[in-house]
Amino acid sequence: MLRNLKLSSKLFGGFMIMGLIFLAGGLVGLRGISHVSGNLSSFSETRLPEIYHLEVISEAQQSICAMEQSLLTPGLLNNADEKKRLFTNLGEAWGRAEEARRQYNALPQTDDVKKIWSALTPAWEAWRQGHKKVIQLVRDGKREEAAALFAGRIADSFGTAEKRLRDLSDLTVRLAEETRKTARAQASWLKITTLTGTAVGIVIALAFGIFFARSITRPITRIIAKLNETSDQFAQAAGQIALSSNQLAEGTAVQAEAVEEASSVMRELTAANHAHDEHVRTLQDTTHQIDVICKEAFKNIKSAAQAMGGIKESSEKTSNVLKMIESIAFQTNLLALN
């Protein structure tokens, strides 16, 4: 069936199949790239910001705890400048922590993350309220009460919030690791699929190339063979034509010689004709003269005839006279005899 198809149909079908293969490869690649892009987007836009914001919150919490301990130091009660610096640093640390909590809360969250984050919020709020009381007691100069509160309820709420932060950080790191593994697995799958598709595409392309090469070269080979045969025939015909041309050239040369000879003969004939014309003219003149002579001779003959007639008549008369003389002589002789 394929042999009966036109070459254009074969080429169109082959390129259409190759186009479908490329389309399938493109769709597979697009799907893989979409998954990898989604994982990268999740990792870069969610997991990394989560880790960063949790680190900021944890760092701010530790800084706040350290500055609270510094404020509860007995030697710092009378150092107003240091206390002012610590209060300022505390405000900045709380600002960093709350900003990080706000940005973290705005990120997409899984169910496990929401659960831990929901548990962190009340613990964090309890620790923050206790911190305010400690700071207020420090401002009021009640260091012992502030230290007791810091070591008691504040320490418990701090530990709870710290544990929730650590759990949340561990979960975020685990999710990031899972995202990384998923992305790596998808990248490996995409690589294998791409290599397999490329190999299959190359094999199919080679198969189509061989098929089309044979489909194209076989008719061309037959045409070339026919052209070679035709060219051989043309060469033979050309040889024959060349031979005929040589023979024709030789014949032409012979004809040229014959024409030259004919020209020479024609020149001789022309000269002979001129001579003949001269002879004819001379003959005409001679004939005219002969005619004149003949006329003169005829006149002379006529005159001679007339003269001959006269002579004949004279001869007859003479003969009669002679006869008479003979008769007289005879008679005379007779008389003489008598």
mmCIF file of C-alpha atoms in Angstrom:
data_model
loop_
_atom_site.group_PDB
_atom_site.id
_atom_site.type_symbol
_atom_site.label_atom_id
_atom_site.label_comp_id
_atom_site.label_asym_id
_atom_site.label_seq_id
_atom_site.Cartn_x
_atom_site.Cartn_y
_atom_site.Cartn_z
ATOM 1 C CA MET A 1 0.000 0.000 0.000
ATOM 2 C CA LEU A 2 2.823 2.386 0.847
ATOM 3 C CA ARG A 3 4.455 1.675 -2.485
ATOM 4 C CA ASN A 4 1.385 2.976 -4.286
ATOM 5 C CA LEU A 5 1.453 6.293 -2.429
ATOM 6 C CA LYS A 6 2.869 9.359 -4.068
ATOM 7 C CA LEU A 7 6.179 10.683 -2.836
ATOM 8 C CA SER A 8 4.488 13.876 -1.640
ATOM 9 C CA SER A 9 1.998 11.816 0.419
ATOM 10 C CA LYS A 10 4.847 9.797 1.932
ATOM 11 C CA LEU A 11 6.765 12.944 2.830
ATOM 12 C CA PHE A 12 3.664 14.588 4.276
ATOM 13 C CA GLY A 13 2.828 11.499 6.348
ATOM 14 C CA GLY A 14 6.398 11.150 7.570
ATOM 15 C CA PHE A 15 6.680 14.781 8.597
ATOM 16 C CA MET A 16 3.252 14.608 10.247
ATOM 17 C CA ILE A 17 4.336 11.597 12.312
ATOM 18 C CA MET A 18 7.580 13.364 13.232
ATOM 19 C CA GLY A 19 5.531 16.414 14.168
ATOM 20 C CA LEU A 20 3.304 14.269 16.409
ATOM 21 C CA ILE A 21 6.387 12.759 18.027
ATOM 22 C CA PHE A 22 7.819 16.222 18.646
ATOM 23 C CA LEU A 23 4.424 17.338 19.961
ATOM 24 C CA ALA A 24 4.292 14.386 22.358
ATOM 25 C CA GLY A 25 7.850 15.102 23.465
ATOM 26 C CA GLY A 26 6.993 18.758 23.907
ATOM 27 C CA LEU A 27 3.895 17.922 25.966
ATOM 28 C CA VAL A 28 5.865 15.517 28.146
ATOM 29 C CA GLY A 29 8.604 18.095 28.548
ATOM 30 C CA LEU A 30 6.045 20.801 29.289
ATOM 31 C CA ARG A 31 4.378 18.601 31.897
ATOM 32 C CA GLY A 32 7.710 17.785 33.495
ATOM 33 C CA ILE A 33 8.816 21.405 33.398
ATOM 34 C CA SER A 34 5.486 22.432 34.925
ATOM 35 C CA HIS A 35 5.952 19.966 37.805
ATOM 36 C CA VAL A 36 9.562 20.965 38.325
ATOM 37 C CA SER A 37 8.598 24.613 38.087
ATOM 38 C CA GLY A 38 5.822 24.033 40.632
ATOM 39 C CA ASN A 39 8.236 22.332 43.013
ATOM 40 C CA LEU A 40 10.824 25.048 42.518
ATOM 41 C CA SER A 41 8.143 27.676 43.032
ATOM 42 C CA SER A 42 6.966 25.919 46.192
ATOM 43 C CA PHE A 43 10.536 25.617 47.426
ATOM 44 C CA SER A 44 11.592 29.169 46.585
ATOM 45 C CA GLU A 45 8.332 30.990 47.307
ATOM 46 C CA THR A 46 7.099 28.988 50.307
ATOM 47 C CA ARG A 47 9.660 26.731 51.957
ATOM 48 C CA LEU A 48 12.636 29.099 51.859
ATOM 49 C CA PRO A 49 10.578 32.096 53.112
ATOM 50 C CA GLU A 50 9.106 29.849 55.844
ATOM 51 C CA ILE A 51 12.573 28.799 56.988
ATOM 52 C CA TYR A 52 13.804 32.382 56.822
ATOM 53 C CA HIS A 53 10.865 33.844 58.773
ATOM 54 C CA LEU A 54 11.052 31.084 61.398
ATOM 55 C CA GLU A 55 14.769 31.780 61.798
ATOM 56 C CA VAL A 56 14.008 35.499 62.219
ATOM 57 C CA ILE A 57 11.301 34.725 64.797
ATOM 58 C CA SER A 58 13.561 32.314 66.663
ATOM 59 C CA GLU A 59 16.499 34.750 66.577
ATOM 60 C CA ALA A 60 14.261 37.579 67.804
ATOM 61 C CA GLN A 61 12.904 35.362 70.610
ATOM 62 C CA GLN A 62 16.401 34.445 71.764
ATOM 63 C CA SER A 63 17.505 38.072 71.559
ATOM 64 C CA ILE A 64 14.489 39.198 73.593
ATOM 65 C CA CYS A 65 15.179 36.547 76.213
ATOM 66 C CA ALA A 66 18.853 37.557 76.409
ATOM 67 C CA MET A 67 17.985 41.253 76.729
ATOM 68 C CA GLU A 68 15.409 40.441 79.442
ATOM 69 C CA GLN A 69 18.114 38.638 81.380
ATOM 70 C CA SER A 70 20.408 41.647 80.904
ATOM 71 C CA LEU A 71 17.727 43.987 82.225
ATOM 72 C CA LEU A 72 17.334 41.766 85.310
ATOM 73 C CA THR A 73 21.052 42.064 86.127
ATOM 74 C CA PRO A 74 21.444 43.925 89.479
ATOM 75 C CA GLY A 75 24.293 46.120 88.227
ATOM 76 C CA LEU A 76 22.134 47.505 85.396
ATOM 77 C CA LEU A 77 19.453 49.090 87.550
ATOM 78 C CA ASN A 78 21.318 52.392 87.862
ATOM 79 C CA ASN A 79 22.673 52.442 84.255
ATOM 80 C CA ALA A 80 20.018 54.467 82.466
ATOM 81 C CA ASP A 81 21.828 54.585 79.126
ATOM 82 C CA GLU A 82 22.282 50.835 78.934
ATOM 83 C CA LYS A 83 18.685 50.271 79.957
ATOM 84 C CA LYS A 84 17.536 52.704 77.264
ATOM 85 C CA ARG A 85 19.626 50.869 74.652
ATOM 86 C CA LEU A 86 18.227 47.529 75.734
ATOM 87 C CA PHE A 87 14.659 48.836 75.640
ATOM 88 C CA THR A 88 15.293 50.153 72.122
ATOM 89 C CA ASN A 89 16.786 46.835 71.029
ATOM 90 C CA LEU A 90 13.848 45.017 72.568
ATOM 91 C CA GLY A 91 11.428 47.122 70.538
ATOM 92 C CA GLU A 92 13.367 46.391 67.358
ATOM 93 C CA ALA A 93 13.523 42.662 68.147
ATOM 94 C CA TRP A 94 9.782 42.530 68.764
ATOM 95 C CA GLY A 95 9.249 44.451 65.540
ATOM 96 C CA ARG A 96 11.318 41.898 63.606
ATOM 97 C CA ALA A 97 9.495 39.023 65.259
ATOM 98 C CA GLU A 98 6.001 40.381 64.596
ATOM 99 C CA GLU A 99 6.843 41.294 60.991
ATOM 100 C CA ALA A 100 8.246 37.805 60.425
ATOM 101 C CA ARG A 101 5.110 36.266 62.017
ATOM 102 C CA ARG A 102 2.877 38.399 59.792
ATOM 103 C CA GLN A 103 4.736 37.431 56.621
ATOM 104 C CA TYR A 104 4.855 33.773 57.654
ATOM 105 C CA ASN A 105 1.119 33.773 58.307
ATOM 106 C CA ALA A 106 0.546 35.112 54.745
ATOM 107 C CA LEU A 107 2.361 32.152 53.153
ATOM 108 C CA PRO A 108 0.514 29.043 51.864
ATOM 109 C CA GLN A 109 0.369 26.432 54.640
ATOM 110 C CA THR A 110 -0.237 22.701 54.726
ATOM 111 C CA ASP A 111 -2.596 21.162 57.262
ATOM 112 C CA ASP A 112 0.305 20.085 59.505
ATOM 113 C CA VAL A 113 1.822 23.561 59.363
ATOM 114 C CA LYS A 114 -1.533 25.166 60.188
ATOM 115 C CA LYS A 115 -1.939 22.857 63.160
ATOM 116 C CA ILE A 116 1.457 23.709 64.671
ATOM 117 C CA TRP A 117 1.101 27.395 63.773
ATOM 118 C CA SER A 118 -2.306 27.501 65.483
ATOM 119 C CA ALA A 119 -0.738 25.936 68.580
ATOM 120 C CA LEU A 120 2.155 28.428 68.486
ATOM 121 C CA THR A 121 -0.054 31.517 68.397
ATOM 122 C CA PRO A 122 -1.508 31.296 71.953
ATOM 123 C CA ALA A 123 1.859 30.247 73.414
ATOM 124 C CA TRP A 124 3.541 33.162 71.663
ATOM 125 C CA GLU A 125 0.827 35.571 72.844
ATOM 126 C CA ALA A 126 1.125 34.323 76.451
ATOM 127 C CA TRP A 127 4.900 34.783 76.343
ATOM 128 C CA ARG A 128 4.516 38.265 74.839
ATOM 129 C CA GLN A 129 2.042 39.344 77.544
ATOM 130 C CA GLY A 130 4.340 37.994 80.251
ATOM 131 C CA HIS A 131 7.248 39.855 78.658
ATOM 132 C CA LYS A 132 5.288 43.103 78.843
ATOM 133 C CA LYS A 133 4.698 42.554 82.554
ATOM 134 C CA VAL A 134 8.386 41.831 83.130
ATOM 135 C CA ILE A 135 9.416 44.973 81.279
ATOM 136 C CA GLN A 136 6.877 47.030 83.185
ATOM 137 C CA LEU A 137 8.192 45.694 86.494
ATOM 138 C CA VAL A 138 11.742 46.524 85.382
ATOM 139 C CA ARG A 139 10.646 50.041 84.481
ATOM 140 C CA ASP A 140 9.031 50.331 87.922
ATOM 141 C CA GLY A 141 12.261 49.160 89.579
ATOM 142 C CA LYS A 142 10.773 45.893 90.824
ATOM 143 C CA ARG A 143 13.610 43.652 89.741
ATOM 144 C CA GLU A 144 12.872 40.789 92.175
ATOM 145 C CA GLU A 145 9.254 40.478 91.067
ATOM 146 C CA ALA A 146 10.333 40.730 87.442
ATOM 147 C CA ALA A 147 12.986 38.041 87.974
ATOM 148 C CA ALA A 148 10.487 35.771 89.704
ATOM 149 C CA LEU A 149 7.981 36.218 86.877
ATOM 150 C CA PHE A 150 10.712 35.666 84.285
ATOM 151 C CA ALA A 151 11.880 32.481 85.964
ATOM 152 C CA GLY A 152 8.346 31.156 86.462
ATOM 153 C CA ARG A 153 5.430 31.636 84.101
ATOM 154 C CA ILE A 154 7.443 33.496 81.459
ATOM 155 C CA ALA A 155 9.947 30.662 81.262
ATOM 156 C CA ASP A 156 7.119 28.159 80.730
ATOM 157 C CA SER A 157 5.432 30.189 77.970
ATOM 158 C CA PHE A 158 8.832 30.882 76.414
ATOM 159 C CA GLY A 159 9.664 27.167 76.400
ATOM 160 C CA THR A 160 6.278 26.304 74.884
ATOM 161 C CA ALA A 161 6.658 28.931 72.148
ATOM 162 C CA GLU A 162 10.238 27.856 71.512
ATOM 163 C CA LYS A 163 9.163 24.210 71.211
ATOM 164 C CA ARG A 164 6.374 25.132 68.796
ATOM 165 C CA LEU A 165 8.848 27.165 66.751
ATOM 166 C CA ARG A 166 11.285 24.256 66.713
ATOM 167 C CA ASP A 167 8.542 21.825 65.682
ATOM 168 C CA LEU A 168 7.419 24.210 62.986
ATOM 169 C CA SER A 169 11.004 24.672 61.802
ATOM 170 C CA ASP A 170 11.580 20.887 61.718
ATOM 171 C CA LEU A 171 8.348 20.391 59.773
ATOM 172 C CA THR A 172 9.290 23.142 57.332
ATOM 173 C CA VAL A 173 12.748 21.627 56.821
ATOM 174 C CA ARG A 174 11.151 18.209 56.268
ATOM 175 C CA LEU A 175 8.683 19.666 53.765
ATOM 176 C CA ALA A 176 11.521 21.441 52.001
ATOM 177 C CA GLU A 177 13.467 18.174 51.866
ATOM 178 C CA GLU A 178 10.421 16.365 50.484
ATOM 179 C CA THR A 179 9.979 19.089 47.889
ATOM 180 C CA ARG A 180 13.641 18.763 46.986
ATOM 181 C CA LYS A 181 13.377 14.979 46.675
ATOM 182 C CA THR A 182 10.184 15.253 44.635
ATOM 183 C CA ALA A 183 11.767 17.815 42.345
ATOM 184 C CA ARG A 184 14.858 15.649 41.973
ATOM 185 C CA ALA A 185 12.744 12.565 41.240
ATOM 186 C CA GLN A 186 10.687 14.481 38.699
ATOM 187 C CA ALA A 187 13.857 15.866 37.160
ATOM 188 C CA SER A 188 15.264 12.326 36.917
ATOM 189 C CA TRP A 189 11.993 11.061 35.423
ATOM 190 C CA LEU A 190 11.943 13.962 32.990
ATOM 191 C CA LYS A 191 15.567 13.289 32.069
ATOM 192 C CA ILE A 192 14.891 9.582 31.475
ATOM 193 C CA THR A 193 11.711 10.371 29.541
ATOM 194 C CA THR A 194 13.528 12.972 27.474
ATOM 195 C CA LEU A 195 16.423 10.634 26.712
ATOM 196 C CA THR A 196 14.037 7.783 25.899
ATOM 197 C CA GLY A 197 11.869 10.019 23.730
ATOM 198 C CA THR A 198 14.948 11.407 22.030
ATOM 199 C CA ALA A 199 16.284 7.905 21.355
ATOM 200 C CA VAL A 200 12.893 6.740 20.063
ATOM 201 C CA GLY A 201 12.588 9.888 17.957
ATOM 202 C CA ILE A 202 16.068 9.340 16.526
ATOM 203 C CA VAL A 203 15.264 5.695 15.714
ATOM 204 C CA ILE A 204 11.964 6.674 14.083
ATOM 205 C CA ALA A 205 13.656 9.537 12.236
ATOM 206 C CA LEU A 206 16.355 7.156 10.990
ATOM 207 C CA ALA A 207 13.697 4.647 9.943
ATOM 208 C CA PHE A 208 11.789 7.326 8.065
ATOM 209 C CA GLY A 209 15.041 8.638 6.630
ATOM 210 C CA ILE A 210 15.982 5.196 5.303
ATOM 211 C CA PHE A 211 12.442 4.638 4.020
ATOM 212 C CA PHE A 212 12.269 8.007 2.280
ATOM 213 C CA ALA A 213 15.834 7.654 1.004
ATOM 214 C CA ARG A 214 14.907 4.379 -0.627
ATOM 215 C CA SER A 215 11.601 5.766 -1.866
ATOM 216 C CA ILE A 216 13.413 8.706 -3.421
ATOM 217 C CA THR A 217 16.666 7.107 -4.562
ATOM 218 C CA ARG A 218 15.125 4.077 -6.254
ATOM 219 C CA PRO A 219 13.075 6.080 -8.787
ATOM 220 C CA ILE A 220 15.999 8.447 -9.203
ATOM 221 C CA THR A 221 18.326 5.478 -9.799
ATOM 222 C CA ARG A 222 15.927 4.099 -12.395
ATOM 223 C CA ILE A 223 15.653 7.504 -14.010
ATOM 224 C CA ILE A 224 19.445 7.863 -13.999
ATOM 225 C CA ALA A 225 19.789 4.418 -15.595
ATOM 226 C CA LYS A 226 17.274 5.392 -18.260
ATOM 227 C CA LEU A 227 19.048 8.697 -18.743
ATOM 228 C CA ASN A 228 22.371 6.883 -19.068
ATOM 229 C CA GLU A 229 20.824 4.527 -21.601
ATOM 230 C CA THR A 230 19.305 7.454 -23.447
ATOM 231 C CA SER A 231 22.597 9.319 -23.312
ATOM 232 C CA ASP A 232 24.361 6.261 -24.744
ATOM 233 C CA GLN A 233 21.804 6.181 -27.525
ATOM 234 C CA PHE A 234 22.307 9.893 -28.047
ATOM 235 C CA ALA A 235 26.065 9.317 -28.094
ATOM 236 C CA GLN A 236 25.680 6.606 -30.707
ATOM 237 C CA ALA A 237 23.343 8.824 -32.712
ATOM 238 C CA ALA A 238 25.806 11.672 -32.317
ATOM 239 C CA GLY A 239 28.583 9.386 -33.591
ATOM 240 C CA GLN A 240 26.474 8.428 -36.539
ATOM 241 C CA ILE A 241 25.603 12.054 -37.141
ATOM 242 C CA ALA A 242 29.294 12.935 -36.913
ATOM 243 C CA LEU A 243 30.116 10.161 -39.379
ATOM 244 C CA SER A 244 27.334 11.353 -41.657
ATOM 245 C CA SER A 245 28.613 14.877 -41.240
ATOM 246 C CA ASN A 246 32.091 13.755 -42.232
ATOM 247 C CA GLN A 247 30.679 11.913 -45.204
ATOM 248 C CA LEU A 248 28.543 14.917 -46.022
ATOM 249 C CA ALA A 249 31.607 17.113 -45.695
ATOM 250 C CA GLU A 250 33.514 14.820 -48.017
ATOM 251 C CA GLY A 251 30.551 14.795 -50.421
ATOM 252 C CA THR A 252 30.368 18.546 -50.129
ATOM 253 C CA ALA A 253 34.053 18.770 -50.949
ATOM 254 C CA VAL A 254 33.518 16.496 -53.947
ATOM 255 C CA GLN A 255 30.487 18.543 -54.933
ATOM 256 C CA ALA A 256 32.566 21.671 -54.514
ATOM 257 C CA GLU A 257 35.185 20.214 -56.812
ATOM 258 C CA ALA A 258 32.440 19.172 -59.246
ATOM 259 C CA VAL A 259 30.938 22.637 -59.005
ATOM 260 C CA GLU A 260 34.362 24.085 -59.639
ATOM 261 C CA GLU A 261 34.782 21.812 -62.623
ATOM 262 C CA ALA A 262 31.246 22.669 -63.776
ATOM 263 C CA SER A 263 32.112 26.325 -63.356
ATOM 264 C CA SER A 264 35.228 25.776 -65.430
ATOM 265 C CA VAL A 265 33.171 23.920 -68.036
ATOM 266 C CA MET A 266 30.569 26.682 -67.920
ATOM 267 C CA ARG A 267 33.302 29.219 -68.460
ATOM 268 C CA GLU A 268 34.621 27.145 -71.362
ATOM 269 C CA LEU A 269 31.071 26.723 -72.692
ATOM 270 C CA THR A 270 30.518 30.423 -72.319
ATOM 271 C CA ALA A 271 33.704 31.075 -74.256
ATOM 272 C CA ALA A 272 32.641 28.450 -76.819
ATOM 273 C CA ASN A 273 29.217 30.072 -77.013
ATOM 274 C CA HIS A 274 30.870 33.391 -77.632
ATOM 275 C CA ALA A 275 33.013 31.764 -80.344
ATOM 276 C CA HIS A 276 29.941 29.973 -81.715
ATOM 277 C CA ASP A 277 28.088 33.262 -81.767
ATOM 278 C CA GLU A 278 30.993 34.730 -83.687
ATOM 279 C CA HIS A 279 30.904 31.736 -86.048
ATOM 280 C CA VAL A 280 27.132 32.048 -86.393
ATOM 281 C CA ARG A 281 27.436 35.728 -87.125
ATOM 282 C CA THR A 282 30.229 34.933 -89.605
ATOM 283 C CA LEU A 283 28.119 32.116 -91.060
ATOM 284 C CA GLN A 284 25.166 34.471 -91.314
ATOM 285 C CA ASP A 285 27.330 36.920 -93.152
ATOM 286 C CA THR A 286 28.694 34.107 -95.336
ATOM 287 C CA THR A 287 25.181 32.737 -95.904
ATOM 288 C CA HIS A 288 24.025 36.158 -96.871
ATOM 289 C CA GLN A 289 26.911 36.429 -99.261
ATOM 290 C CA ILE A 290 26.196 32.901 -100.560
ATOM 291 C CA ASP A 291 22.545 33.844 -100.948
ATOM 292 C CA VAL A 292 23.581 36.837 -102.948
ATOM 293 C CA ILE A 293 25.978 34.641 -104.968
ATOM 294 C CA CYS A 294 23.237 32.023 -105.381
ATOM 295 C CA LYS A 295 20.868 34.651 -106.639
ATOM 296 C CA GLU A 296 23.549 35.849 -109.012
ATOM 297 C CA ALA A 297 24.318 32.250 -110.000
ATOM 298 C CA PHE A 298 20.601 31.586 -110.505
ATOM 299 C CA LYS A 299 20.413 34.594 -112.711
ATOM 300 C CA ASN A 300 23.522 33.383 -114.509
ATOM 301 C CA ILE A 301 22.123 29.852 -114.774
ATOM 302 C CA LYS A 302 18.854 31.244 -116.014
ATOM 303 C CA SER A 303 20.770 33.259 -118.527
ATOM 304 C CA ALA A 304 22.860 30.170 -119.340
ATOM 305 C CA ALA A 305 19.668 28.150 -119.702
ATOM 306 C CA GLN A 306 18.320 30.708 -122.040
ATOM 307 C CA ALA A 307 21.638 30.649 -123.837
ATOM 308 C CA MET A 308 21.589 26.858 -123.826
ATOM 309 C CA GLY A 309 18.075 27.011 -125.295
ATOM 310 C CA GLY A 310 19.410 29.252 -128.003
ATOM 311 C CA ILE A 311 22.379 26.915 -128.458
ATOM 312 C CA LYS A 312 20.083 23.930 -128.582
ATOM 313 C CA GLU A 313 17.948 25.605 -131.158
ATOM 314 C CA SER A 314 21.101 26.508 -133.061
ATOM 315 C CA SER A 315 22.348 22.934 -132.602
ATOM 316 C CA GLU A 316 19.085 21.571 -133.921
ATOM 317 C CA LYS A 317 19.334 23.904 -136.833
ATOM 318 C CA THR A 318 22.939 22.883 -137.310
ATOM 319 C CA SER A 319 21.951 19.210 -137.024
ATOM 320 C CA ASN A 320 19.271 19.711 -139.607
ATOM 321 C CA VAL A 321 21.797 21.407 -141.825
ATOM 322 C CA LEU A 322 24.243 18.576 -141.269
ATOM 323 C CA LYS A 323 21.566 16.061 -141.992
ATOM 324 C CA MET A 324 20.794 17.912 -145.119
ATOM 325 C CA ILE A 325 24.458 18.007 -145.941
ATOM 326 C CA GLU A 326 24.770 14.284 -145.222
ATOM 327 C CA SER A 327 21.763 13.619 -147.443
ATOM 328 C CA ILE A 328 23.218 15.763 -150.113
ATOM 329 C CA ALA A 329 26.553 14.072 -149.677
ATOM 330 C CA PHE A 330 24.930 10.684 -149.821
ATOM 331 C CA GLN A 331 23.059 11.599 -152.840
ATOM 332 C CA THR A 332 26.201 13.047 -154.252
ATOM 333 C CA ASN A 333 27.986 9.836 -153.493
ATOM 334 C CA LEU A 334 25.193 7.941 -155.106
ATOM 335 C CA LEU A 335 25.417 10.162 -158.053
ATOM 336 C CA ALA A 336 29.065 9.774 -158.094
ATOM 337 C CA LEU A 337 28.727 6.071 -158.084
ATOM 338 C CA ASN A 338 26.268 6.151 -160.755
#
